mmCIF file of C-alpha atoms in Angstrom:
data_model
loop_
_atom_site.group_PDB
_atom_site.id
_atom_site.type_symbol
_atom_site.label_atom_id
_atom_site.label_comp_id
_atom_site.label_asym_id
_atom_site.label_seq_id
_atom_site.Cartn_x
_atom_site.Cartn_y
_atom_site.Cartn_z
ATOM 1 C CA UNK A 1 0.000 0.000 0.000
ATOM 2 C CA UNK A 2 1.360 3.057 -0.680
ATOM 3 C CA UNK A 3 2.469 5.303 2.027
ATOM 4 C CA UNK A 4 0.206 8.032 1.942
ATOM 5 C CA UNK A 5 -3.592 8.263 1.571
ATOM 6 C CA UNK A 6 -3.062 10.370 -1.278
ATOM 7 C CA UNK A 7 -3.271 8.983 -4.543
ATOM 8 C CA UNK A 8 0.119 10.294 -6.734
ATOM 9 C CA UNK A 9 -1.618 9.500 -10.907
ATOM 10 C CA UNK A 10 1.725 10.321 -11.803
ATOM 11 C CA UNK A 11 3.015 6.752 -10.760
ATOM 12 C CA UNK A 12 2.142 3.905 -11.912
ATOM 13 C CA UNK A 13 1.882 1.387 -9.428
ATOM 14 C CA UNK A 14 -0.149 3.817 -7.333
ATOM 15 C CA UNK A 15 -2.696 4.152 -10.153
ATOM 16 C CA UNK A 16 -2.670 0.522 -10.391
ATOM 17 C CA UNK A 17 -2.977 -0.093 -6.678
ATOM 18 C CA UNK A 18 -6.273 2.641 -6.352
ATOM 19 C CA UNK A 19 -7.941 1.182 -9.305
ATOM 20 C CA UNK A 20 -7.681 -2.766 -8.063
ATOM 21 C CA UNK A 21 -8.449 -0.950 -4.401
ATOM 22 C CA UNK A 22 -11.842 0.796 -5.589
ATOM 23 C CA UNK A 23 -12.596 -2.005 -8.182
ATOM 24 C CA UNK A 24 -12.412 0.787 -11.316
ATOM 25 C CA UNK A 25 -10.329 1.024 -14.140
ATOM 26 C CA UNK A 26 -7.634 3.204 -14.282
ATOM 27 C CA UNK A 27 -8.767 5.473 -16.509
ATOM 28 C CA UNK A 28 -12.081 5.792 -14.407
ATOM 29 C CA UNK A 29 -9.740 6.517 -11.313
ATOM 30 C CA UNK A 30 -8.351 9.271 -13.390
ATOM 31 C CA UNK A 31 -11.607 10.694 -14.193
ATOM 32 C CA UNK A 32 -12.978 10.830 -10.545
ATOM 33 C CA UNK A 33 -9.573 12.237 -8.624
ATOM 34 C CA UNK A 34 -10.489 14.914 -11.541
ATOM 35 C CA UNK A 35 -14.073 15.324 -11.679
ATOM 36 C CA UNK A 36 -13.746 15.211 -7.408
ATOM 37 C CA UNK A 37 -11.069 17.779 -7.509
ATOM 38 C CA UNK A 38 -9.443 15.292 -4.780
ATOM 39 C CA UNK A 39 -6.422 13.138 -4.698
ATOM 40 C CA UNK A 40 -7.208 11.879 -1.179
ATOM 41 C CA UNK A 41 -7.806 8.789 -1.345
ATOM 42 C CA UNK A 42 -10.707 8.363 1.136
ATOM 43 C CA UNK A 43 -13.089 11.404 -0.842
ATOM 44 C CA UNK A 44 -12.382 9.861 -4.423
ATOM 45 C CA UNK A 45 -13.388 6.331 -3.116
ATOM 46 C CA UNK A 46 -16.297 8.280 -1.695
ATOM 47 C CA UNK A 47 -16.720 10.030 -5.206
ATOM 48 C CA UNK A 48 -16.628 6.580 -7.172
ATOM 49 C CA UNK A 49 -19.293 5.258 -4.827
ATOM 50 C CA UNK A 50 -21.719 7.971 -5.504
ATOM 51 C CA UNK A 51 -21.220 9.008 -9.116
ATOM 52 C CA UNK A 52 -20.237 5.876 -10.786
ATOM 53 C CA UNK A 53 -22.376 3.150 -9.581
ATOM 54 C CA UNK A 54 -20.684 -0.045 -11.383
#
């Protein structure tokens, strides 16, 4: 896990670990930490839940 609660999209085994985490792709993980204007990790799991229901 990585060491923060932050996710960093600008590695790649954090974008890896965040999408397996949440169950998303990581191109959908991209889109929320966006669209939630949030790279804690905690509010875009929070944002996935509520805006894409899968």
């Amino acid at each position: 896990m990585p060491e923060n609660k932050l996710i960093d999209l600008q590695e790649y085994y954090e974008v890896e670990y965040w999408s397996k985490k949440f169950g998303v792709t990581p191109e959908l993980l991209k889109r929320a930490v966006k669209e939630s204007d949030s790279a804690i990790a905690d509010e875009v799991e929070n944002y996935i839940k509520t805006k894409f229901t899968l």
